[in-house]
Coordinates of N, CA and C in Angstrom, one line a residue:
X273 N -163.2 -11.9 263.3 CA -163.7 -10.6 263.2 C -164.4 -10.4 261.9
X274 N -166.0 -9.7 262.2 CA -166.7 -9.0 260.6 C -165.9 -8.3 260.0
X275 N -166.3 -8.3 258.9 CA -165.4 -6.9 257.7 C -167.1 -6.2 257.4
X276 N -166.6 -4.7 257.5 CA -167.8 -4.2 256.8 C -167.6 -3.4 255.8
X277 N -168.7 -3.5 255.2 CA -168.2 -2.3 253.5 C -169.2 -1.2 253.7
X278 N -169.1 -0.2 253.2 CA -169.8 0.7 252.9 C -170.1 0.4 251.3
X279 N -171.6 1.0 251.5 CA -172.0 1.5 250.0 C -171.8 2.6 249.5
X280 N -171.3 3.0 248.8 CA -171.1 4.5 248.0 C -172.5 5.3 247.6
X281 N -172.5 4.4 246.8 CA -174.7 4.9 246.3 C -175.5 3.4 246.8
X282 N -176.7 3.9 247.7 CA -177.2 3.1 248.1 C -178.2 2.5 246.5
X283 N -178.5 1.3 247.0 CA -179.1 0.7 245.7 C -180.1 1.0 246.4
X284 N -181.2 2.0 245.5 CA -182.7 2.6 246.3 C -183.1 2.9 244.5
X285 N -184.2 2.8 244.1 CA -184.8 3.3 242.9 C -185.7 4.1 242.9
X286 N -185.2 5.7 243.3 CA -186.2 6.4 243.6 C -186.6 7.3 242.2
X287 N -188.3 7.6 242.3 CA -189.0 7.9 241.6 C -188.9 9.6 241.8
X288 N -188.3 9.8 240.1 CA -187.7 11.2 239.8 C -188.8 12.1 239.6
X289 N -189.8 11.9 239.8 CA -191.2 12.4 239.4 C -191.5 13.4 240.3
X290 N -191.4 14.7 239.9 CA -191.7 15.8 240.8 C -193.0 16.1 241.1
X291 N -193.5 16.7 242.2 CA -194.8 17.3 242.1 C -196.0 17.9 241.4
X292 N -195.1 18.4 240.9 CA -196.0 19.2 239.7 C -196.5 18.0 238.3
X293 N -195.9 16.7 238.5 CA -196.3 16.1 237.5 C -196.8 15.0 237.7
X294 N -197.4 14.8 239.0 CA -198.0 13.9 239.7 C -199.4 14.3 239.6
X295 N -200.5 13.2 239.7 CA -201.7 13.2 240.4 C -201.8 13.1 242.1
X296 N -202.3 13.9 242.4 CA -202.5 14.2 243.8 C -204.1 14.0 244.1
X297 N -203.6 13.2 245.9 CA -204.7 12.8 246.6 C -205.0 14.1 247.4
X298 N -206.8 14.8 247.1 CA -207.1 15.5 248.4 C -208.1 14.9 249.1
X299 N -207.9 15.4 250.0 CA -209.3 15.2 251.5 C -210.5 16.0 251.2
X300 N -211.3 15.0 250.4 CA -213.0 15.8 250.2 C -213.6 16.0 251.2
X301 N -213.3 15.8 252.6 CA -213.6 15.9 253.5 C -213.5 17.5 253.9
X302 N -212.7 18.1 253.7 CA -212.4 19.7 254.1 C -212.8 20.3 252.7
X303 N -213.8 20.9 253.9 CA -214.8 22.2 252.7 C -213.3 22.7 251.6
X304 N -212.5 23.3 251.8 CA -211.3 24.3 251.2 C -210.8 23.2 250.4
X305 N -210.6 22.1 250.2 CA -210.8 21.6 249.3 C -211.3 20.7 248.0
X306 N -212.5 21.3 248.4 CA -213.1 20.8 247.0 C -213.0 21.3 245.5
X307 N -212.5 19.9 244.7 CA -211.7 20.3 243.6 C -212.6 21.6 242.9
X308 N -213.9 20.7 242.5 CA -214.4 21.2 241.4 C -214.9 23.1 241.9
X309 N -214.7 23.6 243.2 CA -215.2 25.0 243.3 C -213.8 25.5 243.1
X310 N -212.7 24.7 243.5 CA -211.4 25.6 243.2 C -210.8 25.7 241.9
X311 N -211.4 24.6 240.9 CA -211.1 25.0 239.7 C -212.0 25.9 239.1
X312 N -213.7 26.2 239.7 CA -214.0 27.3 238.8 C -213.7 28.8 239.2
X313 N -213.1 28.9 240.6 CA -212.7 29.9 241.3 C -211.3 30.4 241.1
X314 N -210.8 29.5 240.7 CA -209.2 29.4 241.0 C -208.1 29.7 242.2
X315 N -208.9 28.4 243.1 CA -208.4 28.7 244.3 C -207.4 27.5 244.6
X316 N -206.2 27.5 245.4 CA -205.4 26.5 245.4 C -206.2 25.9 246.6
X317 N -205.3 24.0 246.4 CA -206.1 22.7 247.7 C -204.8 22.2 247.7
X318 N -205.0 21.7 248.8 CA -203.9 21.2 249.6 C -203.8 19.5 249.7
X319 N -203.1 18.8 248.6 CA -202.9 17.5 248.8 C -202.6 16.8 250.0
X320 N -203.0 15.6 250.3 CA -202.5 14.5 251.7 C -201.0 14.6 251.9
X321 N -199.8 14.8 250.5 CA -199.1 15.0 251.1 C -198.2 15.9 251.6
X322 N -199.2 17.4 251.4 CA -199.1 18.9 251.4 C -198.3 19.7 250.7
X323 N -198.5 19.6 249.4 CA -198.0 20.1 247.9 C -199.7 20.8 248.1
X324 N -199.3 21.7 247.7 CA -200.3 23.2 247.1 C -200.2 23.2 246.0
X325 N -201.9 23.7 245.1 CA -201.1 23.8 243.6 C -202.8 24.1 243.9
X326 N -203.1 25.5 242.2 CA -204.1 25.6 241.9 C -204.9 24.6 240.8
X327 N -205.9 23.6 240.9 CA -206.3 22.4 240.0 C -206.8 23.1 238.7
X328 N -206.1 22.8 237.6 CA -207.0 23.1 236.3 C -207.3 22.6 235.2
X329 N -206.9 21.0 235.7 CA -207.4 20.0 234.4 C -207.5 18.5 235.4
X330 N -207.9 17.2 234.5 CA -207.9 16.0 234.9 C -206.8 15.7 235.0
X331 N -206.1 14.8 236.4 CA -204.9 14.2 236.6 C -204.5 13.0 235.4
X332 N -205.8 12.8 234.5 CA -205.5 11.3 234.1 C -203.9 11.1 233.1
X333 N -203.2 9.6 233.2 CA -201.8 9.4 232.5 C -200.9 9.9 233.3
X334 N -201.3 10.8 234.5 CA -200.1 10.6 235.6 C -200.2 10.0 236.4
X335 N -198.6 9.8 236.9 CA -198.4 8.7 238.2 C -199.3 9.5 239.7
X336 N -199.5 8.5 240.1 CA -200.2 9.2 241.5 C -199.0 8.8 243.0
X337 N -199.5 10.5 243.3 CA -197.8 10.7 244.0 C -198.0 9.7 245.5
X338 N -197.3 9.0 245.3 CA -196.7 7.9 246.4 C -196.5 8.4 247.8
X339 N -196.5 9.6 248.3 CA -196.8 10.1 249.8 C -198.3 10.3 249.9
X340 N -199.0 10.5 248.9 CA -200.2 10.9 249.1 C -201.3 9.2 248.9
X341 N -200.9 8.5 248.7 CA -200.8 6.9 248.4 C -201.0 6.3 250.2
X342 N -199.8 7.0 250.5 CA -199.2 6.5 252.2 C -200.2 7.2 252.8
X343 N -200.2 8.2 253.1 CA -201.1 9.1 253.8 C -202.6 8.7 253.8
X344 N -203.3 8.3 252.5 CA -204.6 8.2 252.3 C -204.6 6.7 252.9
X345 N -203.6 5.8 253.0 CA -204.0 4.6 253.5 C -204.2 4.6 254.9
X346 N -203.3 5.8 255.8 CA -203.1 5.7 256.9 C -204.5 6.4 257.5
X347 N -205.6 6.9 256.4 CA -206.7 7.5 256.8 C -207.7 6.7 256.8
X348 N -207.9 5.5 255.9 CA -208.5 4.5 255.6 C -208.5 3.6 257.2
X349 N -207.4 3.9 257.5 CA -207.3 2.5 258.5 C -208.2 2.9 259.8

């Protein structure tokens, strides 16, 4: 007979990095979000991996958020 164990905390190394402190992928594709009229407008866009936020500076030195990574690949294909 198997023996099985459980794991208490799965060994996963998830990335504590919230939304708001990510660089986000949009779809230049849809008129509503194009960065540069929503930053002089101040209109929010809607990332690939549907976080809202109104744009008001360059993403550069942040991590770029890893659903929107997945998403943009699955658009590519």
């Amino acid at each position: 007979m198997s023996e099985t164990t459980t794991l208490s905390q799965p060994d996963v190394d998830l990335d504590k990095t919230g939304p708001a402190e990510c660089a986000h992928i949009v779809d230049q594709r849809d008129p509503a979000n194009d960065i540069t009229t929503a930053i002089v407008e101040g209109r929010e866009v809607t990332a690939l991996c549907g976080y809202r936020w109104i744009p008001y500076r360059e993403p550069k030195g942040r991590p770029v958020c890893e659903s929107c990574v997945e998403a943009y690949g699955k658009i590519q294909r």
